[in-house]
Short mmCIF file of C-alpha atoms and ligand atoms in Angstrom, two decimals:
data_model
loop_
_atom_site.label_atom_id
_atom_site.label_comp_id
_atom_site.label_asym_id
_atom_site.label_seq_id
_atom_site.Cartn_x
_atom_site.Cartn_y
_atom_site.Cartn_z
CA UNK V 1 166.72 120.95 55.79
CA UNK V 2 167.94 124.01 54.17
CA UNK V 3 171.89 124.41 54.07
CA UNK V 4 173.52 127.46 55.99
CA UNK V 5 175.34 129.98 54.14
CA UNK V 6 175.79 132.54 57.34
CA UNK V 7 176.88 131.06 60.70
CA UNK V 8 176.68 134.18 63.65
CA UNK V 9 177.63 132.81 67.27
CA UNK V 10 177.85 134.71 69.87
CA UNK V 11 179.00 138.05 68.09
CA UNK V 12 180.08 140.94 70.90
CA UNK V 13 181.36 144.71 69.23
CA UNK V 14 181.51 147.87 71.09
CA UNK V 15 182.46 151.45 70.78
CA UNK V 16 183.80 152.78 73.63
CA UNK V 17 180.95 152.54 76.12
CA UNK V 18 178.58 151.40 73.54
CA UNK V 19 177.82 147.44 73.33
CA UNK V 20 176.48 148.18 69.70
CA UNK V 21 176.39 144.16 69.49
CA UNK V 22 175.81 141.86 72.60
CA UNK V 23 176.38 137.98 71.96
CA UNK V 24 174.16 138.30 69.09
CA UNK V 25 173.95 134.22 67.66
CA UNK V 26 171.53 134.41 64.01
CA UNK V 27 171.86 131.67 60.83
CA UNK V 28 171.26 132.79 57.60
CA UNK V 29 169.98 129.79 55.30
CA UNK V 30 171.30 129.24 51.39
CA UNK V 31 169.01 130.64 48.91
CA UNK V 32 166.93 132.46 51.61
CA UNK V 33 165.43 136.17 52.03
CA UNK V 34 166.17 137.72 55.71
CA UNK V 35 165.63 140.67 57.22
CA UNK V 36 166.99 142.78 59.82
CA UNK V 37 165.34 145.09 61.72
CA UNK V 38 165.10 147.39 65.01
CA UNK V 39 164.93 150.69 66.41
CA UNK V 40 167.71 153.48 65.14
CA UNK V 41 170.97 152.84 67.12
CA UNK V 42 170.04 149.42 67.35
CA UNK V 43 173.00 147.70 65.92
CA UNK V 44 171.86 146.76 62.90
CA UNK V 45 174.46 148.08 60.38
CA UNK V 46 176.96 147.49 63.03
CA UNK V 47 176.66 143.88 62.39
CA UNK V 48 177.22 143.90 58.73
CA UNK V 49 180.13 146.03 59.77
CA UNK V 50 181.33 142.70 61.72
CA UNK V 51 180.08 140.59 59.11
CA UNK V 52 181.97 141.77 56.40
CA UNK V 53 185.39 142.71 58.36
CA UNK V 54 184.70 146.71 58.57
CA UNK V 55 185.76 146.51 62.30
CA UNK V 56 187.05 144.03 64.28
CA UNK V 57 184.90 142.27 66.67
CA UNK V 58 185.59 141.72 70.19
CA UNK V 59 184.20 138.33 70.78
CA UNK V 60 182.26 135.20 68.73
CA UNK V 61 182.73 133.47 65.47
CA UNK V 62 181.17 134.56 62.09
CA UNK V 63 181.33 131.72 59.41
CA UNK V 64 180.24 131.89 55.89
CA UNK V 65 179.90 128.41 54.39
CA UNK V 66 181.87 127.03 57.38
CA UNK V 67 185.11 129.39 57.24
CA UNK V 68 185.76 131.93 60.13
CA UNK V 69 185.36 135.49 58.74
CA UNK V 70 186.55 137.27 61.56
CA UNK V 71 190.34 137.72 61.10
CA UNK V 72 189.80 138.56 57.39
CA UNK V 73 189.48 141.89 55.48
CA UNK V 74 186.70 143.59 53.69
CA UNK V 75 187.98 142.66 50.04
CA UNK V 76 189.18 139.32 50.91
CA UNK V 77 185.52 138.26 52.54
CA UNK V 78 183.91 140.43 48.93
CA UNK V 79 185.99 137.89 47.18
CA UNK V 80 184.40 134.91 48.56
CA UNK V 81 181.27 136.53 47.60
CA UNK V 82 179.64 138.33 50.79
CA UNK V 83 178.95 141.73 49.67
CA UNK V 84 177.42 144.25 51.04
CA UNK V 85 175.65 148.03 50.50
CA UNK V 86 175.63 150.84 52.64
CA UNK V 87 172.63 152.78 54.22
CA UNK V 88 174.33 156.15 52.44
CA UNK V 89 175.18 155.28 48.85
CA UNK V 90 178.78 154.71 47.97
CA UNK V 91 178.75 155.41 44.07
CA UNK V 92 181.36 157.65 41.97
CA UNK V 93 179.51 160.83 41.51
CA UNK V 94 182.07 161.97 38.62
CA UNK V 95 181.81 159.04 36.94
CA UNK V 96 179.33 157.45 34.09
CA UNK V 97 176.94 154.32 35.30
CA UNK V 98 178.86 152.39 33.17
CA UNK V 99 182.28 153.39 34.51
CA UNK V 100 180.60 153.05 38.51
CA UNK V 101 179.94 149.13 37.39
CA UNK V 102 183.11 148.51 36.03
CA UNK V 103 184.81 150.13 38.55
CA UNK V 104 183.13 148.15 41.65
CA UNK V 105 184.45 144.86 39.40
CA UNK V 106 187.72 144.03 41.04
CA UNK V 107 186.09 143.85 44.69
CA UNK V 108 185.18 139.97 43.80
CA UNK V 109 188.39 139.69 40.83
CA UNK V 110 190.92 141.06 43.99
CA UNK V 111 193.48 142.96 42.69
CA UNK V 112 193.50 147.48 42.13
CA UNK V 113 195.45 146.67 39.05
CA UNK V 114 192.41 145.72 37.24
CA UNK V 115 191.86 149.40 37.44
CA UNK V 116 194.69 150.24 35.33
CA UNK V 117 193.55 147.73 32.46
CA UNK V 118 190.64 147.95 29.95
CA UNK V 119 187.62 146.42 31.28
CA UNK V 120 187.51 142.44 29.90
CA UNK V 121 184.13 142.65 26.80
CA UNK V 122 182.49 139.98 29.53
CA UNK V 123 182.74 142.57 31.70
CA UNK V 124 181.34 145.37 29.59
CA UNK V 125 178.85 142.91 29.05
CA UNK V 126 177.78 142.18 32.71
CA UNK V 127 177.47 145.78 33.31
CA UNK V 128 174.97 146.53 30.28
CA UNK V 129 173.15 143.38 31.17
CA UNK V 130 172.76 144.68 34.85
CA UNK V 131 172.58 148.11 34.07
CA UNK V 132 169.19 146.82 32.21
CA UNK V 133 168.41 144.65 35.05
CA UNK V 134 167.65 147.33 37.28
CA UNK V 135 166.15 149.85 35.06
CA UNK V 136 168.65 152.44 34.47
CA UNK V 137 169.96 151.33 30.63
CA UNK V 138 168.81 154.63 29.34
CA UNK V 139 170.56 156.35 31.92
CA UNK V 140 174.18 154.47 31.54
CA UNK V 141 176.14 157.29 30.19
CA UNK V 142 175.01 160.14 32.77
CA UNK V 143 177.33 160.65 35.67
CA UNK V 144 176.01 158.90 38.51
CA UNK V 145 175.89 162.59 40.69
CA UNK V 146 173.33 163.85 38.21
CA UNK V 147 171.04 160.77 39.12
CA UNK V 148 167.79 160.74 41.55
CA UNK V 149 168.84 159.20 45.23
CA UNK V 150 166.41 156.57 44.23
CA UNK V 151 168.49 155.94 40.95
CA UNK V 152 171.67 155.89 42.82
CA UNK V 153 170.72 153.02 44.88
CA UNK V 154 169.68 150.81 42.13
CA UNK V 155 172.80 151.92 40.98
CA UNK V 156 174.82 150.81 44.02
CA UNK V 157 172.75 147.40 43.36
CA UNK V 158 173.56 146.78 40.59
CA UNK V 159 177.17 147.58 41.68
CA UNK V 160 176.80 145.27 44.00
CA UNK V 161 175.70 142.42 41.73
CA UNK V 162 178.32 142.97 39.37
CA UNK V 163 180.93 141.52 41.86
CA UNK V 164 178.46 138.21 41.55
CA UNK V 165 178.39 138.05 45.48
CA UNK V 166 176.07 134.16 46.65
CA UNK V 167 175.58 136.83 49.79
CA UNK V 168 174.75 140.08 49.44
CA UNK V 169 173.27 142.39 52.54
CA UNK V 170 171.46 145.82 51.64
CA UNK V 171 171.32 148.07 54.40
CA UNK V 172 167.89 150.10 54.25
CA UNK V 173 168.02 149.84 50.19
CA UNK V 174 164.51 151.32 50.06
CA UNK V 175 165.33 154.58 52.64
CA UNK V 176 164.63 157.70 50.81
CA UNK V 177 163.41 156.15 48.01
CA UNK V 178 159.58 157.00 45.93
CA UNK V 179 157.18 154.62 46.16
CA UNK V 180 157.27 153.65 42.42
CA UNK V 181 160.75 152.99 42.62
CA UNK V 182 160.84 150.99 46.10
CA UNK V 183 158.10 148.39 44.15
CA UNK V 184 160.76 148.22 41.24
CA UNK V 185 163.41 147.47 43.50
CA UNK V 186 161.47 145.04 45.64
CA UNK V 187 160.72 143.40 42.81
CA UNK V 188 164.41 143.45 41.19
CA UNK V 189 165.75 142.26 44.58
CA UNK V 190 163.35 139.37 44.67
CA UNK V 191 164.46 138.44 40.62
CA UNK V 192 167.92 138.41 41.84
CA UNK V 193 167.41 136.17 44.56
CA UNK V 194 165.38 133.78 41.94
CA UNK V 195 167.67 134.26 39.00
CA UNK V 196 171.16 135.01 40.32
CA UNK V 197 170.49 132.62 43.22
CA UNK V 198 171.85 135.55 45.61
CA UNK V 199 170.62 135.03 49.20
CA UNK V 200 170.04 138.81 50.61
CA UNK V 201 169.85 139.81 54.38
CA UNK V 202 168.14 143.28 54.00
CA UNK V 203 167.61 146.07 56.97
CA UNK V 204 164.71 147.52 56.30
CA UNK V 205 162.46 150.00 57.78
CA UNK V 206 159.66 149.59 55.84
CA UNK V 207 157.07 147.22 57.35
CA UNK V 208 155.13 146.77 54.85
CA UNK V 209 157.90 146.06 52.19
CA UNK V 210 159.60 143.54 55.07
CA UNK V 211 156.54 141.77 55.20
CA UNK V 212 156.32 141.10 51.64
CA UNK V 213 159.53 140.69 50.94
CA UNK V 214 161.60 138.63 53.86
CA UNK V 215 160.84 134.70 54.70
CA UNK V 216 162.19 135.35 58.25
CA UNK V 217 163.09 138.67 60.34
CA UNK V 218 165.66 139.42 63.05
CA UNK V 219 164.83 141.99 65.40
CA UNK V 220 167.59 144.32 67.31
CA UNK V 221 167.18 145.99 70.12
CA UNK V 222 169.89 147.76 72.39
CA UNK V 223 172.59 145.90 70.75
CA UNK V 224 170.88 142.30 71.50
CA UNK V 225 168.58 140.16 69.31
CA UNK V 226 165.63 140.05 70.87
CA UNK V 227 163.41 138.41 68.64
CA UNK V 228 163.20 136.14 65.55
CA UNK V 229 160.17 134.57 63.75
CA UNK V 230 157.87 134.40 60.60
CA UNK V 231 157.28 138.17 58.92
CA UNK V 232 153.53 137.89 60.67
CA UNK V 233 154.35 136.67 64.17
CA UNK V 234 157.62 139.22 64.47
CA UNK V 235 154.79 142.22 63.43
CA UNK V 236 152.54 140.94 66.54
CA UNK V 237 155.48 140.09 68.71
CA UNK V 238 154.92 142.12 72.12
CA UNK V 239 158.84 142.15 72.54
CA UNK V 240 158.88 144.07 69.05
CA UNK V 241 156.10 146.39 69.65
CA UNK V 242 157.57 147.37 73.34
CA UNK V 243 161.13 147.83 71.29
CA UNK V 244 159.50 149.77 68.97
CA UNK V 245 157.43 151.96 70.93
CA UNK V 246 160.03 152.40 74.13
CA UNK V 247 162.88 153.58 71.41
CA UNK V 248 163.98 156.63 70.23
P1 LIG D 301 171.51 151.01 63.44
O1 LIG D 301 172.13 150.66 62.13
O2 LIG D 301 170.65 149.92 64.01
O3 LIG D 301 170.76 152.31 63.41
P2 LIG D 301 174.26 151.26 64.31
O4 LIG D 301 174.80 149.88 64.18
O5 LIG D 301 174.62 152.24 63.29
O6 LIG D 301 172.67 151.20 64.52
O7 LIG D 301 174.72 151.88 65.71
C1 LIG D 301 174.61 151.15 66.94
C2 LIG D 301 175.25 151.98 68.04
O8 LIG D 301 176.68 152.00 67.86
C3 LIG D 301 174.82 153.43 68.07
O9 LIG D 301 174.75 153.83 69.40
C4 LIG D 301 175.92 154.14 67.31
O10 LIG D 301 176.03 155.48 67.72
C5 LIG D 301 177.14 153.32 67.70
N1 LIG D 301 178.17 153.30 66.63
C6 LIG D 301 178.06 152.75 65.42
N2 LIG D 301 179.19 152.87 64.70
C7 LIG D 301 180.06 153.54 65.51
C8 LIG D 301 181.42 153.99 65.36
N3 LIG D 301 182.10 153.76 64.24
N4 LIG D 301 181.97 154.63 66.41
C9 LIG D 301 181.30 154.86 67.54
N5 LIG D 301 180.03 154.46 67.75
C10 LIG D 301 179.42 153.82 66.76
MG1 LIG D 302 172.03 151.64 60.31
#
């Protein structure tokens, strides 16, 4: 029923002697929450790496809403609105939140000479608004270096959302995060994906927050996709245990 946003077939990358991705094939639906996990060294933020034109990959086809991806750079694939974060967060340590938002704009409006112009007032706007969304309006004139790790990637979210991506994939958004504030996010990533309309594929190593969280779950394993399934079935799957167990 449900439309496909993501299209994966067949998807090959390695790294010298490393197959970090073997003929993985995965669909991501419109509007859905997916996860991604697997054992360290798996793979996993290898293929957003693939997915969103960090590295070239050496064989398959990656379509979002039926155009090929794979001969197209990072900012031209952020432009047509597949985003993504990074397991270490990539915000401006010298700058304001504010500033951070503002500056992570012209991913999705395409052009560095944004930079050099003062920031549009709907722009302003969107960050405030966002800055809010994720909890960290009181905080929007401290330099993003003085914030917690946990602030910093609500931060990078909301940097993230500020480029109004349909796509957006989070890898491990919750790692080294407090408890209070992995509910908070969980919670703001879920509101985005109701309000915005954003469908997220999320790595995650947090079971518990998978389960609650993700309507379907890819598992990696040695570079291959080894399993796929329903949050419950993938947590009793004896493929994913054995992975899980046999690993690093
Ligand atoms: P995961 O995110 O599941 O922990 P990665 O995708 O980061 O796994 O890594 C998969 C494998 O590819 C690992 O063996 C890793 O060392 C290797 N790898 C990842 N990126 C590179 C790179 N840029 N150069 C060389 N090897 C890499
Ligand atoms: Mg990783």
């Amino acid at each position: 029923m449900s439309e496909t946003i993501l299209e994966i077939r067949g998807v090959s990358k390695h790294f010298g002697g490393i197959y970090a991705n073997q003929d993985i094939s995965l669909d991501i639906p419109k509007g859905a929450i997916i996860g991604l996990i697997g054992p360290n060294g798996s793979g996993k933020s290898t293929l957003f790496g693939s997915i969103t034109g960090y590295h070239p990959i050496d064989e398959g086809s990656i379509k979002y809403e039926g155009q090929e991806l794979k001969r197209l750079r990072t900012a031209e694939i952020a432009r047509l609105g597949l985003i993504r974060t990074f397991q270490q967060t990539h915000v401006y340590d010298e700058m304001d939140c504010v500033r951070n938002m503002l500056i992570s704009r012209p991913m999705r409006g395409g052009d560095i000479r944004t930079l050099l112009h003062e920031p549009s007032a709907e722009d302003r706007d969107r960050a405030e608004d966002l800055l809010e969304f994720v909890g960290l309006a009181s905080k929007r004139h401290l330099l993003a270096g003085s914030l917690s790790f946990g602030q910093q990637k609500l931060l990078e979210f909301a940097m993230a959302l500020m480029n109004e991506p349909d796509l957006l994939l989070l890898d491990e958004p919750t790692a080294g995060i407090n408890p209070t504030l992995i509910n908070g996010l969980i919670d703001r990533l879920r509101q985005a994906n109701e309000r915005f309309g954003v469908t997220l594929f999320v790595i995650e190593h947090n079971m518990r927050v998978m389960m609650n969280l993700a309507q379907e779950i890819h598992v990696l394993a040695g570079g291959k996709l080894i399993a796929s399934g329903k949050p419950k079935d993938i947590q009793n799957d004896p493929r994913v245990i054995e992975a899980y167990l046999g690993g690093s």
